[in-house]
Coordinates of C-alpha atoms in Angstrom, one line a residue:
X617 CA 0.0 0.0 0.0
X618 CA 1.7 3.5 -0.5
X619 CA 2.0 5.8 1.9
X620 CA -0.2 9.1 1.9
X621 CA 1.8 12.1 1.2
X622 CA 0.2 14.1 4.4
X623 CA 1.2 17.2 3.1
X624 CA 0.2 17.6 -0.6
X625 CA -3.0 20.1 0.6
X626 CA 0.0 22.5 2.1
X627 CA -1.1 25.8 0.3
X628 CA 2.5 27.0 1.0
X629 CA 4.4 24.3 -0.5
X630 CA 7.4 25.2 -2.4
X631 CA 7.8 25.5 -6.3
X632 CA 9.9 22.1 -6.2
X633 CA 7.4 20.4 -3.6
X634 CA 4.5 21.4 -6.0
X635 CA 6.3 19.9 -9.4
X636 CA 7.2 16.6 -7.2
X637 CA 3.5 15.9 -6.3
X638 CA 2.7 16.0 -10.2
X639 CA 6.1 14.0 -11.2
X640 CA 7.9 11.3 -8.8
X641 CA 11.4 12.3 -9.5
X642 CA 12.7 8.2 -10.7
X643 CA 10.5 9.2 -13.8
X644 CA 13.6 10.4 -14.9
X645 CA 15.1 7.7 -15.8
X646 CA 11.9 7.0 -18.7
X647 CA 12.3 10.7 -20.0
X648 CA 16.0 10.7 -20.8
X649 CA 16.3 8.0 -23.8
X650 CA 13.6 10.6 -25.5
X651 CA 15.7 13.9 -24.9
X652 CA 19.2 12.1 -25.4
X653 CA 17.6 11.7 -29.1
X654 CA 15.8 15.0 -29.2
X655 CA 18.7 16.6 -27.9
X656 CA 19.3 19.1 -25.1
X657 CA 17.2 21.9 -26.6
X658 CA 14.1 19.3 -26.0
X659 CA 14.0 19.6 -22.5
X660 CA 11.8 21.8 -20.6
X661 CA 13.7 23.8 -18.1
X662 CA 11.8 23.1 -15.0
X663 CA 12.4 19.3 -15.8
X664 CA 15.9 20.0 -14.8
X665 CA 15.2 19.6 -10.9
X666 CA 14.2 15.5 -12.1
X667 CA 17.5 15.1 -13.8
X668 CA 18.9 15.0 -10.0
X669 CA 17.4 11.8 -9.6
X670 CA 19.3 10.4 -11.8
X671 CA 22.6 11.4 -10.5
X672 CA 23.0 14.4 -13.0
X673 CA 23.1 18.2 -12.7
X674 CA 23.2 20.6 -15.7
X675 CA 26.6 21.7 -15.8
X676 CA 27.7 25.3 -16.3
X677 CA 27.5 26.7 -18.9
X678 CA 23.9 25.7 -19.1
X679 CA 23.7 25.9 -22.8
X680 CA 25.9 22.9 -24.2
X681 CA 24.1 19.2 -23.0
X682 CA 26.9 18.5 -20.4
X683 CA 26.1 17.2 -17.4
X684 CA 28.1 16.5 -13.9
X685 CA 27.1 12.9 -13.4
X686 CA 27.6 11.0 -9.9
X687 CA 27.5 7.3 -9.3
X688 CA 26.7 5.8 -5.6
X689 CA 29.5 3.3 -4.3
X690 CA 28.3 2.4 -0.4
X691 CA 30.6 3.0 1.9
X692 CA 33.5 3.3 -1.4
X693 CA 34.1 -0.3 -1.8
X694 CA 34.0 -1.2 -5.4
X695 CA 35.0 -4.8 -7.2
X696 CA 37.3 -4.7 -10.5
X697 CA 34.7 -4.9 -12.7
X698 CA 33.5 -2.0 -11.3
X699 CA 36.8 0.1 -10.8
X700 CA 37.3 -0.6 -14.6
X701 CA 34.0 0.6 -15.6
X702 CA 34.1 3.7 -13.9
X703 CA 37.7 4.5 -15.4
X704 CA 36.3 3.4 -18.9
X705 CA 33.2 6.2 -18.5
X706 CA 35.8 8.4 -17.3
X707 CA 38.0 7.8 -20.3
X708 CA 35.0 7.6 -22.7
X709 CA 32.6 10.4 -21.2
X710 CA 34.4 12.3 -19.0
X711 CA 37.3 14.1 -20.8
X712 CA 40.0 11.6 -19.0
X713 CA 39.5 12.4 -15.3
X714 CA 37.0 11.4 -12.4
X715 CA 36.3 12.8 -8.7
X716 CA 36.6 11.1 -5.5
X717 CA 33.8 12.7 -3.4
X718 CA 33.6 13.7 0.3
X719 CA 30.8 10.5 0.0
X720 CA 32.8 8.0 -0.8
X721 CA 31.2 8.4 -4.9
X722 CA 32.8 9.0 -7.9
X723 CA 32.1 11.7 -10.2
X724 CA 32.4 12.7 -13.7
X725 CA 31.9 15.9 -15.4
X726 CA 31.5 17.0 -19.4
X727 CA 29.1 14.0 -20.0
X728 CA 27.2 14.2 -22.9
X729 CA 23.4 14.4 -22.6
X730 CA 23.4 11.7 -26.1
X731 CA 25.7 9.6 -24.2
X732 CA 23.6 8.5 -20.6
X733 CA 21.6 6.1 -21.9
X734 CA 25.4 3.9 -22.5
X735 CA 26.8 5.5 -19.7
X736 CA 23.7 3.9 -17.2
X737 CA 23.9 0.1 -19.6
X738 CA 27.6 0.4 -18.6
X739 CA 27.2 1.0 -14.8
X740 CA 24.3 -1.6 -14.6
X741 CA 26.6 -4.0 -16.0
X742 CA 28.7 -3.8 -13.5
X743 CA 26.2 -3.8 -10.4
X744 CA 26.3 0.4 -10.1
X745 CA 23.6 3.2 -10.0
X746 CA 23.6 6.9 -10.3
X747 CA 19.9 6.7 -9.2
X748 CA 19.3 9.4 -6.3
X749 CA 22.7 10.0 -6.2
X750 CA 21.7 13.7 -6.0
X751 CA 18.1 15.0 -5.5
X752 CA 15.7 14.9 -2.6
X753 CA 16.3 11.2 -1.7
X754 CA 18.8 9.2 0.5
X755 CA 22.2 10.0 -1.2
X756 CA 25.2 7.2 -1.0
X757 CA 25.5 5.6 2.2
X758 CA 28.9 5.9 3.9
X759 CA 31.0 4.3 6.5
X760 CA 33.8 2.5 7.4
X761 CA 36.1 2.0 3.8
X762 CA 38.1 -0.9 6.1
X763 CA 34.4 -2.6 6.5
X764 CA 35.5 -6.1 6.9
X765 CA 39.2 -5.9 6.8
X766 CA 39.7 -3.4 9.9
X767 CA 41.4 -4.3 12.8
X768 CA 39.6 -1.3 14.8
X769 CA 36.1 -2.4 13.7
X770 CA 33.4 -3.8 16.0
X771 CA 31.6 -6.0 13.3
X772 CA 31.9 -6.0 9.5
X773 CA 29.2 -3.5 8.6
X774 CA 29.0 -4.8 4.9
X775 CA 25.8 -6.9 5.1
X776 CA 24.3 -4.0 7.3
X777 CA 24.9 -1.4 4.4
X778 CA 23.5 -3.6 1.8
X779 CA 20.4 -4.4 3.5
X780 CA 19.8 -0.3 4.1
X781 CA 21.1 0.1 0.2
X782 CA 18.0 -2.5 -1.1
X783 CA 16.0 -1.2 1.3
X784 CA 15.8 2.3 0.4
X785 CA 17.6 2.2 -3.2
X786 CA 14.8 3.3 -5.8
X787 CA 12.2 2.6 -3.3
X788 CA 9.2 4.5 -4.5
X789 CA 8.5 5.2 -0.7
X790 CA 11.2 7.1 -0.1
X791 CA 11.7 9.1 -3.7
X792 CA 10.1 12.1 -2.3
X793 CA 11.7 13.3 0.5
X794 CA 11.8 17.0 1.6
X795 CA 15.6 17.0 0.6
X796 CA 18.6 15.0 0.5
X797 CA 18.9 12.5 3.3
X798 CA 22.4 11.1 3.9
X799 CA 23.3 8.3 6.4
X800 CA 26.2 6.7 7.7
X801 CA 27.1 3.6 9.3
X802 CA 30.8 2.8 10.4
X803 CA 31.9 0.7 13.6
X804 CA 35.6 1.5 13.1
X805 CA 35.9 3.0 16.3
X806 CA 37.8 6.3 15.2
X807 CA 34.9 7.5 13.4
X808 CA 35.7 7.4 9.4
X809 CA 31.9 7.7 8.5
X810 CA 31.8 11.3 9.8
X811 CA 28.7 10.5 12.0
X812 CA 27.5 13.8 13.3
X813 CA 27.3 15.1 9.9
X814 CA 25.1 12.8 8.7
X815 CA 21.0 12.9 8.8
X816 CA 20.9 9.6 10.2
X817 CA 23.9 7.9 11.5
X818 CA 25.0 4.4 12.9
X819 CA 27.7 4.0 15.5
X820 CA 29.7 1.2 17.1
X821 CA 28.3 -0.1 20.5
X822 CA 27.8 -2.6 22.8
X823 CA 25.9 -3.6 25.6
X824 CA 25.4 -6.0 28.4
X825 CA 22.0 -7.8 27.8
X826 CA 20.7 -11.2 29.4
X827 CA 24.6 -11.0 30.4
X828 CA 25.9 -11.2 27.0
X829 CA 27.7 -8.5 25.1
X830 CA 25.9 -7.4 22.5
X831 CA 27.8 -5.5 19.7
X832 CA 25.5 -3.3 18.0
X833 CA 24.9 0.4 17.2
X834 CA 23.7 4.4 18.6
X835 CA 22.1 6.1 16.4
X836 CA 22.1 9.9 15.6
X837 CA 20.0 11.7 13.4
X838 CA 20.1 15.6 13.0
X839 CA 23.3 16.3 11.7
X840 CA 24.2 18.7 8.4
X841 CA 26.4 21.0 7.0
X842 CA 25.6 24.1 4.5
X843 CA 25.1 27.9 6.0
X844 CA 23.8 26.8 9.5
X845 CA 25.3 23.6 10.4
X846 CA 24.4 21.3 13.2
X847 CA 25.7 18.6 14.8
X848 CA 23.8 15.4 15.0
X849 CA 22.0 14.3 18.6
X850 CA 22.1 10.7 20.1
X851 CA 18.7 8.7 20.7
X852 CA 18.2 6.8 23.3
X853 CA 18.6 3.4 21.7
X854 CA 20.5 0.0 21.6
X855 CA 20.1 -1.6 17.7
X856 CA 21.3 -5.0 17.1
X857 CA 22.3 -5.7 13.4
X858 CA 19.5 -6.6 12.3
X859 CA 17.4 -4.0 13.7
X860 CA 19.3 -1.6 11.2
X861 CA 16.3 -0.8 8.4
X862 CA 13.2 -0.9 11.2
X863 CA 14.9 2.3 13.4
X864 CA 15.8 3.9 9.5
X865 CA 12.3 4.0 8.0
X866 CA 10.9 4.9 11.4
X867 CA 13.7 8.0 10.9
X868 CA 13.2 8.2 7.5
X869 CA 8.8 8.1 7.6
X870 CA 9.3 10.5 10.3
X871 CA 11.6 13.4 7.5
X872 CA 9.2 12.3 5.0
X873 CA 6.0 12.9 6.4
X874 CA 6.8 16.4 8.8
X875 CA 9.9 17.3 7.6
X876 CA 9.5 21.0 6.0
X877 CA 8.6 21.3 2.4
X878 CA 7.7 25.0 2.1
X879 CA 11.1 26.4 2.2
X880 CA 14.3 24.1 0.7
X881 CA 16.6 26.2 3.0
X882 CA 15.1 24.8 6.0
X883 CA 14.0 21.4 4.5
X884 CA 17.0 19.2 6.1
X885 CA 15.7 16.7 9.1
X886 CA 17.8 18.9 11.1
X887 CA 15.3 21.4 11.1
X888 CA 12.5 19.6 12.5
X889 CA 14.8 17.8 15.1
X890 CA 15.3 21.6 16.2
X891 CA 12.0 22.0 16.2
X892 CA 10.5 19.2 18.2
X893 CA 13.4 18.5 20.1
X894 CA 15.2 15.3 20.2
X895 CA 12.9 13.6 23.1
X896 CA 9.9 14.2 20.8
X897 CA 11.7 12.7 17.9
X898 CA 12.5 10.0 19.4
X899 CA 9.2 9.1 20.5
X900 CA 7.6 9.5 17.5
X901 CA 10.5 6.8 16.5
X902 CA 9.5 4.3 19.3
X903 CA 5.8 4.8 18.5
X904 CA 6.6 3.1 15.1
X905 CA 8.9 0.7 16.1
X906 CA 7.8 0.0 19.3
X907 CA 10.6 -0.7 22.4
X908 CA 14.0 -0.6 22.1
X909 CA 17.1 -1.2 24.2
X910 CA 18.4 1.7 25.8
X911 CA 22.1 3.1 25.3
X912 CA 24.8 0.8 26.5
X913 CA 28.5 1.7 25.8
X914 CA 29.8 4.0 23.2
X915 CA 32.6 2.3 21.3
X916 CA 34.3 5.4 19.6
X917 CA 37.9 6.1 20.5
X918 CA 38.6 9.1 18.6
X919 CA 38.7 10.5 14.8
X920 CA 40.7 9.8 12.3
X921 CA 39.4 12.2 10.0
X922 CA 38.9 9.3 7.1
X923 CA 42.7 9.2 6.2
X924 CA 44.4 5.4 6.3
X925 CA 47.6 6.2 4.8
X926 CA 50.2 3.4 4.6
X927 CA 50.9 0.2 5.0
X928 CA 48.6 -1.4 7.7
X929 CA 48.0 -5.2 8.8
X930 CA 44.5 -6.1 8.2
X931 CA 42.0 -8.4 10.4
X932 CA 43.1 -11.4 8.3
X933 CA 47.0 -12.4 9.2
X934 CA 49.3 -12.2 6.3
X935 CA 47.7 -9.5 4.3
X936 CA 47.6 -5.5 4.3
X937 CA 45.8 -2.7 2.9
X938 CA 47.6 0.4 1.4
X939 CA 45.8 4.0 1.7
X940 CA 46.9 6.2 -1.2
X941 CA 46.9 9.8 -1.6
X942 CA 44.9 11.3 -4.4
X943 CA 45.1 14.9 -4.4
X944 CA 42.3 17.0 -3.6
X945 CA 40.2 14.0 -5.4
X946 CA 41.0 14.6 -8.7
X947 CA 42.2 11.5 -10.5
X948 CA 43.2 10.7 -14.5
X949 CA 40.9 7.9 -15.7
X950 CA 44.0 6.3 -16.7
X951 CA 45.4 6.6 -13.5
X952 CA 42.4 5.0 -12.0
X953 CA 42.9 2.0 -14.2
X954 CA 45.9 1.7 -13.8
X955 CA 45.5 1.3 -9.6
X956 CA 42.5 -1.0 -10.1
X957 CA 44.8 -3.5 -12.3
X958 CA 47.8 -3.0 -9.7
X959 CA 44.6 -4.0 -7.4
X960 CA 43.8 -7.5 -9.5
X961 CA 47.8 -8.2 -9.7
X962 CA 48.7 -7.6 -6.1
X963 CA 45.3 -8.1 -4.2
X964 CA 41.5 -8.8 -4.9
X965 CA 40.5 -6.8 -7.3
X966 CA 38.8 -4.3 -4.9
X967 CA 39.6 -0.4 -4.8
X968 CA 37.9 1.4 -2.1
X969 CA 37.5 5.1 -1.6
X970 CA 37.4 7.1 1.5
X971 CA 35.3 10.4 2.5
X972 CA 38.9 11.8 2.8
X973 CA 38.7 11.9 -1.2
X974 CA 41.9 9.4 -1.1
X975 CA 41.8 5.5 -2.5
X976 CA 42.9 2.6 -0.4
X977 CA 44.0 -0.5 -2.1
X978 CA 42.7 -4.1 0.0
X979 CA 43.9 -7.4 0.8
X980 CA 47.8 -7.5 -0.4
X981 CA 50.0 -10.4 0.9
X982 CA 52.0 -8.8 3.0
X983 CA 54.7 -10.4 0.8
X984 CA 53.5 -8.3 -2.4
X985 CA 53.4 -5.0 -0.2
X986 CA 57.3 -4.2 -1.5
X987 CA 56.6 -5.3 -5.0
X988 CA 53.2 -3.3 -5.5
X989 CA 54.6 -0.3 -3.9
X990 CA 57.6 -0.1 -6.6
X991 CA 55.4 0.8 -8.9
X992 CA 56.3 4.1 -10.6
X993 CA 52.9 5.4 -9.7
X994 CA 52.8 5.9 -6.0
X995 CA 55.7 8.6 -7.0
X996 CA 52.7 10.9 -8.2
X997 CA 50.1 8.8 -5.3
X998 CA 52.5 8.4 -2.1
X999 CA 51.1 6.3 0.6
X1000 CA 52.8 9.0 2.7
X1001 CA 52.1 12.2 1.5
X1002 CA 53.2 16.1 2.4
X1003 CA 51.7 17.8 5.4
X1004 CA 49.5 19.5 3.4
X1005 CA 48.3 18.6 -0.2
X1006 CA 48.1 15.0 1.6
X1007 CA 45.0 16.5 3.9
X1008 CA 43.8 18.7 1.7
X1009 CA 40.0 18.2 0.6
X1010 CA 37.8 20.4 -2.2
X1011 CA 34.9 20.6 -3.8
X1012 CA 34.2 20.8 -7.2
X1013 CA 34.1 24.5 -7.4
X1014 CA 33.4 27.1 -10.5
X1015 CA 34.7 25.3 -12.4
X1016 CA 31.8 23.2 -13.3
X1017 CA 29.8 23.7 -10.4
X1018 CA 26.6 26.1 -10.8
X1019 CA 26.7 27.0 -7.1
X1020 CA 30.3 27.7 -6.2
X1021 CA 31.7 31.3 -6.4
X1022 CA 35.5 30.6 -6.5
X1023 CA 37.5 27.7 -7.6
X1024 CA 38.3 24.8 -5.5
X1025 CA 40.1 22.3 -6.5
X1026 CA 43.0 23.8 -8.5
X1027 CA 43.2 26.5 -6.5
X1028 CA 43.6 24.0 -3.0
X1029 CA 46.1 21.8 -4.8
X1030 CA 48.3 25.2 -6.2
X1031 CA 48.1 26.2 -2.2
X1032 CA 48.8 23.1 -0.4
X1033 CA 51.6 22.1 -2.7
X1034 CA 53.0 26.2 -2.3
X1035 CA 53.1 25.5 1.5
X1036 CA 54.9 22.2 2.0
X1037 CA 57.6 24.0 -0.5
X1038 CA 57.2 26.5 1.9
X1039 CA 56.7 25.1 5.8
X1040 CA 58.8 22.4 7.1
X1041 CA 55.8 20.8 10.2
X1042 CA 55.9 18.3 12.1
X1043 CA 51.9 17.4 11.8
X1044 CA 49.2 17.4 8.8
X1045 CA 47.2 20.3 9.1
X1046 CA 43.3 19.7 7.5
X1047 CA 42.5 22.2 5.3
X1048 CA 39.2 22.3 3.4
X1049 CA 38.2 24.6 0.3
X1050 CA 34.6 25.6 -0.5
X1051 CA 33.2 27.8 -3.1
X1052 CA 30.0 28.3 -1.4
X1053 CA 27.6 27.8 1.7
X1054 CA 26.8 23.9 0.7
X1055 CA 30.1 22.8 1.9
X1056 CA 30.4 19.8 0.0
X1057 CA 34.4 19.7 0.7
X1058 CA 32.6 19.7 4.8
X1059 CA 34.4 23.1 5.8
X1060 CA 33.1 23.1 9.2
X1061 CA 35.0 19.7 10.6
X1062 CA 38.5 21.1 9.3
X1063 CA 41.0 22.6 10.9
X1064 CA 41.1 25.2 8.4
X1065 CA 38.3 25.6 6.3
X1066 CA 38.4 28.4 3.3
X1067 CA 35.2 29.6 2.1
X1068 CA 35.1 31.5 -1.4
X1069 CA 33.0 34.4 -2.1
X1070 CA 33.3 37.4 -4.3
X1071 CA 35.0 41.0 -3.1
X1072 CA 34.4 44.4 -4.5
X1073 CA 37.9 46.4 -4.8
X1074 CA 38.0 49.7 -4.3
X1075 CA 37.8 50.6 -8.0
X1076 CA 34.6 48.7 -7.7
X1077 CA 35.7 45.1 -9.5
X1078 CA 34.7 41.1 -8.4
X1079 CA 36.8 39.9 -7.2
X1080 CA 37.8 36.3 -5.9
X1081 CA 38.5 36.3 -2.1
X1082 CA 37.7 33.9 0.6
X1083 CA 36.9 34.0 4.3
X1084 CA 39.0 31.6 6.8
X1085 CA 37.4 29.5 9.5
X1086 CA 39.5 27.6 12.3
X1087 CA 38.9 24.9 15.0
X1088 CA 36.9 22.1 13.4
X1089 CA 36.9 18.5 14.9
X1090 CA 34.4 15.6 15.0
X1091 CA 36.9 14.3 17.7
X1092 CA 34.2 13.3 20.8
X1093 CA 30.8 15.4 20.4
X1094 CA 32.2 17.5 17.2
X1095 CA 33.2 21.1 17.3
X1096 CA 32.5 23.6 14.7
X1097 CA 35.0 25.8 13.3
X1098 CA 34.7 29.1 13.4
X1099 CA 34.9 32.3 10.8
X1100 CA 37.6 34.8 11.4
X1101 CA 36.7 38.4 10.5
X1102 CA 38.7 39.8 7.2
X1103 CA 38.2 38.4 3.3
X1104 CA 41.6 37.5 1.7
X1105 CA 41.7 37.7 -1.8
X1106 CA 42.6 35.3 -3.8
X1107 CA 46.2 36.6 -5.2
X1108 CA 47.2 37.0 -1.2
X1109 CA 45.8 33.9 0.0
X1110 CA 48.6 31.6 -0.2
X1111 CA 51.3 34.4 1.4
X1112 CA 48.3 34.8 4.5
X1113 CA 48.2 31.0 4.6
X1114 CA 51.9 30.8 4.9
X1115 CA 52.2 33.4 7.4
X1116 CA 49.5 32.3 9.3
X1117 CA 50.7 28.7 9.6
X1118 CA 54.4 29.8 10.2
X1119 CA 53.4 31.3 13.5
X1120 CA 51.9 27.8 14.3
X1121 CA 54.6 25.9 13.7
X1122 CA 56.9 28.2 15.3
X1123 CA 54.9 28.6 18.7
X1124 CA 53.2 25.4 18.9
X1125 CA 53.9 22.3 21.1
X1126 CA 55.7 19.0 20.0
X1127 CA 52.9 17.4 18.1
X1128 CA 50.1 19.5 19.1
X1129 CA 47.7 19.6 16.4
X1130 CA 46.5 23.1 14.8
X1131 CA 43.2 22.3 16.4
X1132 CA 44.4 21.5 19.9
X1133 CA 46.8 24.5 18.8
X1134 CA 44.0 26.8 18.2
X1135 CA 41.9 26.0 21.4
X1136 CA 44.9 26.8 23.6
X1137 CA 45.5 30.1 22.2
X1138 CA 42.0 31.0 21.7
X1139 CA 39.8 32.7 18.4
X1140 CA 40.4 36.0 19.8
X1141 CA 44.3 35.8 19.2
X1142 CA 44.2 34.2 16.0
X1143 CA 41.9 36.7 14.9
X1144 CA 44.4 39.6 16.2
X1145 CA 46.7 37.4 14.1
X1146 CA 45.1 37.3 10.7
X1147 CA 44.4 41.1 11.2
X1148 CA 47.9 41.8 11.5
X1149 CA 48.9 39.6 8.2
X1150 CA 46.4 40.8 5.7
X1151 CA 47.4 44.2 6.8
X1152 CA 50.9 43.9 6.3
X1153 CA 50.8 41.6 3.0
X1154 CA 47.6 44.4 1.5
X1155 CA 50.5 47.0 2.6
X1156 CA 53.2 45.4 0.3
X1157 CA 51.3 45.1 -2.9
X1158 CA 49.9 48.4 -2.4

């Protein structure tokens, strides 16, 4: 029986609520053989909102067919029939290059509108889907990119992920959400699925009951990014395994029924979780499901901030995985290849990505860890990069990207590459690039986040600048950063950055971290700081 969409008499439903109670937004999929024929001319503009449901926004300029296109691989683990695909569309449709996102996708841009009917037989060969890879719909799941090799895992979350993937993968049900929905489940106990960014959220735990130990999950829901961030709250619930996809439609019915439709800028879950409060929420969640187990023990360590660089034992004595560093995301299609046949030599086959933008190659005998590694490649990929570019993450920026303001990813590899010529350090330092509110390179959980936005010089040009954030962690409960006052622009911003990050590394502790670096000396001072190095580098160019 379907579910009735409680809200379709809202007189003040928005433009895209009203045009997704006439059209369910997998239609898409029926409509784009006609207009790949018909060519791009052929399609009505407000049918470009449904083209997100197929993993597909009109790419910039909005006049020539192209299209960013995004394909969903849960939690990044992806077979070699499916690594080789995805270089094959990037070779074939994508100009020679893909993207490693922040969720654990992959994604092209330049794609041919005549081309997506091959481009989707080619991914269903293979098992993949771009469906509701963007729109309003639950997005890729991620997690744990070790899921079943990690030594610092509770439980392989694998079967977990699938059954949540079939469950709500082109479910009809769940199609029409207010706005995108993205979940995460991980029980690698440093965190790598991000949790309190995520709508919904699974965590490792255990707990004592009928005096076993359980091994299970929390669950969060609430959390988000964009122009007012939140971090996600905890219910007050122990879920077995297999539990998983009851507590996620509860969630999920509970978005899709009251979660807000008339404005998209306050449509995430995190809204209504504001709203109601999280002790209303989460009776409304019981009501469906009916008891639960209460909390038992929280199982995170710390955060590792989704880097596994190196050579590491796995679970299974006698072989390794090997985390690689792709910079900034941004890989040749060749290059992708080329690591997913080093994969089939060396290991299983499998390449798996991490939200960290960065691949990790699985299940090497630890006596082909010397012999994979002297291949020439990992001179231009080191499994043990530079204190910066190697923790460096952007978005997709201007360059493609409808949304952004500045650019992104060139401009954060050009800058993180300047300052490890630059700055000798004795620690990474996490710095993430946006070109807009939506944060899609998560600006708010690094240590540095750069935001882009346009500045009017005095003789009255646009210009690109960007404003600089500090502090960010999802170490324990998560910590924001936070803006400092005083756009750079663009020309100055690598000179600032230097500056800036000199002082660090010449006042800062042994090993202390820029985060733990910035919470000893306070936003105040750092803010006295920047003042004092824009003002001096604005009064040499002058």
């Amino acid at each position: 029986m379907a579910y009735e969409k409680v809200w379709a008499n809202n007189e003040k439903l928005n433009k895209n609520e009203i045009n997704k109670l006439k059209k369910d937004g997998l239609s898409i999929f029926d409509d784009i053989p006609k207009y790949a024929k018909e060519g791009f001319a052929s399609i009505p503009k407000d049918q470009y909102m449904y083209f997100k449901y197929a993993g597909l926004t009109v790419q910039k300029p909005q006049d020539k067919g192209l299209f960013m296109l995004r394909v969903k691989v849960p939690t990044g683990i992806m077979n070699n029939d499916q690594a080789v695909v995805l270089s094959e569309i990037g070779n074939a449709f994508g100009r020679g290059f893909l993207d490693l996102t922040t969720r654990q996708a992959i994604q092209y841009h330049w794609v041919p509108l005549e081309k997506l009917p091959e481009v989707f037989d080619r991914l269903h060969a293979v098992g993949l889907t771009t469906s509701e890879a963007e729109g309003d719909a639950p997005r890729n799941i991620v997690g744990n990119p070790l899921a079943g090799i990690d030594s610092d895992e509770l439980f392989d979350t694998r079967p977990v992920v699938k059954d949540l993937f079939d469950f709500f993968q082109d479910n009809p049900d769940y199609s029409n959400l207010p706005r995108k929905y993205k979940i995460s489940v991980n029980t690698n106990i440093y965190n790598a699925g991000h949790a309190q960014i995520n709508d919904l959220a699974f965590i490792p735990a255990t707990k004592v009951i009928d005096g076993q130990l359980v091994k299970g999950f929390h669950v969060l829901v609430g959390g988000g990014l964009a122009a007012k961030p939140y971090l996600a709250r905890q219910l007050n619930v122990f879920v077995r395994p297999q539990e998983v996809v009851k507590i996620a439609a509860a969630v999920t019915n509970l978005y899709r029924d009251y979660g807000y439709r008339k404005s998209r800028a306050r449509a995430r879950l995190k809204y209504l979780i504001a709203d109601w409060g999280i002790e209303t929420f989460e009776k409304k969640v019981l009501e469906q499901t009916g008891p639960f187990e209460t909390t038992g023990h929280d199982e995170f360590k710390g955060w590792n901030a989704g880097f596994f660089y190196g050579v590491h034992p796995q679970k299974q004595k006698g072989f390794s995985y090997v985390g690689v560093s792709v910079p900034v995301g941004r890989i040749a299609a060749n290059d992708f290849y080329a690591f997913a046949q080093l994969a089939k030599t060396y290991g299983s086959g499998e390449l798996r990505t991490a939200n960290s933008q960065n691949l990790i190659i699985p299940n090497i005998p630890d006596n082909q860890v010397e012999s994979l590694l002297a291949n020439v490649i990992f001179k231009r990929f080191p499994i043990r990069p530079s204190h910066f570019i190697g923790y460096a993450v952007a978005c997709t920026g201007n360059e493609f990207c409808n949304l952004a303001l500045t650019n992104t990813k060139d401009r954060m590899r050009e800058i993180a590459e300047f300052l490890d010529r630059e700055i000798d350090i004795d620690v990474p330092v996490r710095i993430h690039m946006v070109g807009c509110t939506n944060s899609c390179a998560q600006r708010q959980i690094a240590e540095i986040g750069l935001q882009g936005l346009k500045l009017r010089t005095k003789d009255k040009k646009l210009i690109d600048a960007y404003e600089l954030f500090v502090g960010g962690t999802l170490e324990g409960e998560g910590k924001f950063n936070e803006r400092l006052k005083g756009r750079i622009p663009n020309d100055l911003l690598p000179d600032v950055l230097k500056d800036f990050l000199i002082y660090f590394r010449d006042n800062k502790e042994l090993g202390e971290s820029f985060y733990a670096f910035s919470n000893r000396v306070g936003i105040p001072f750092l803010q006295e700081l920047l003042d004092k190095i824009l003002k001096s580098r604005t009064q040499e160019v002058g």
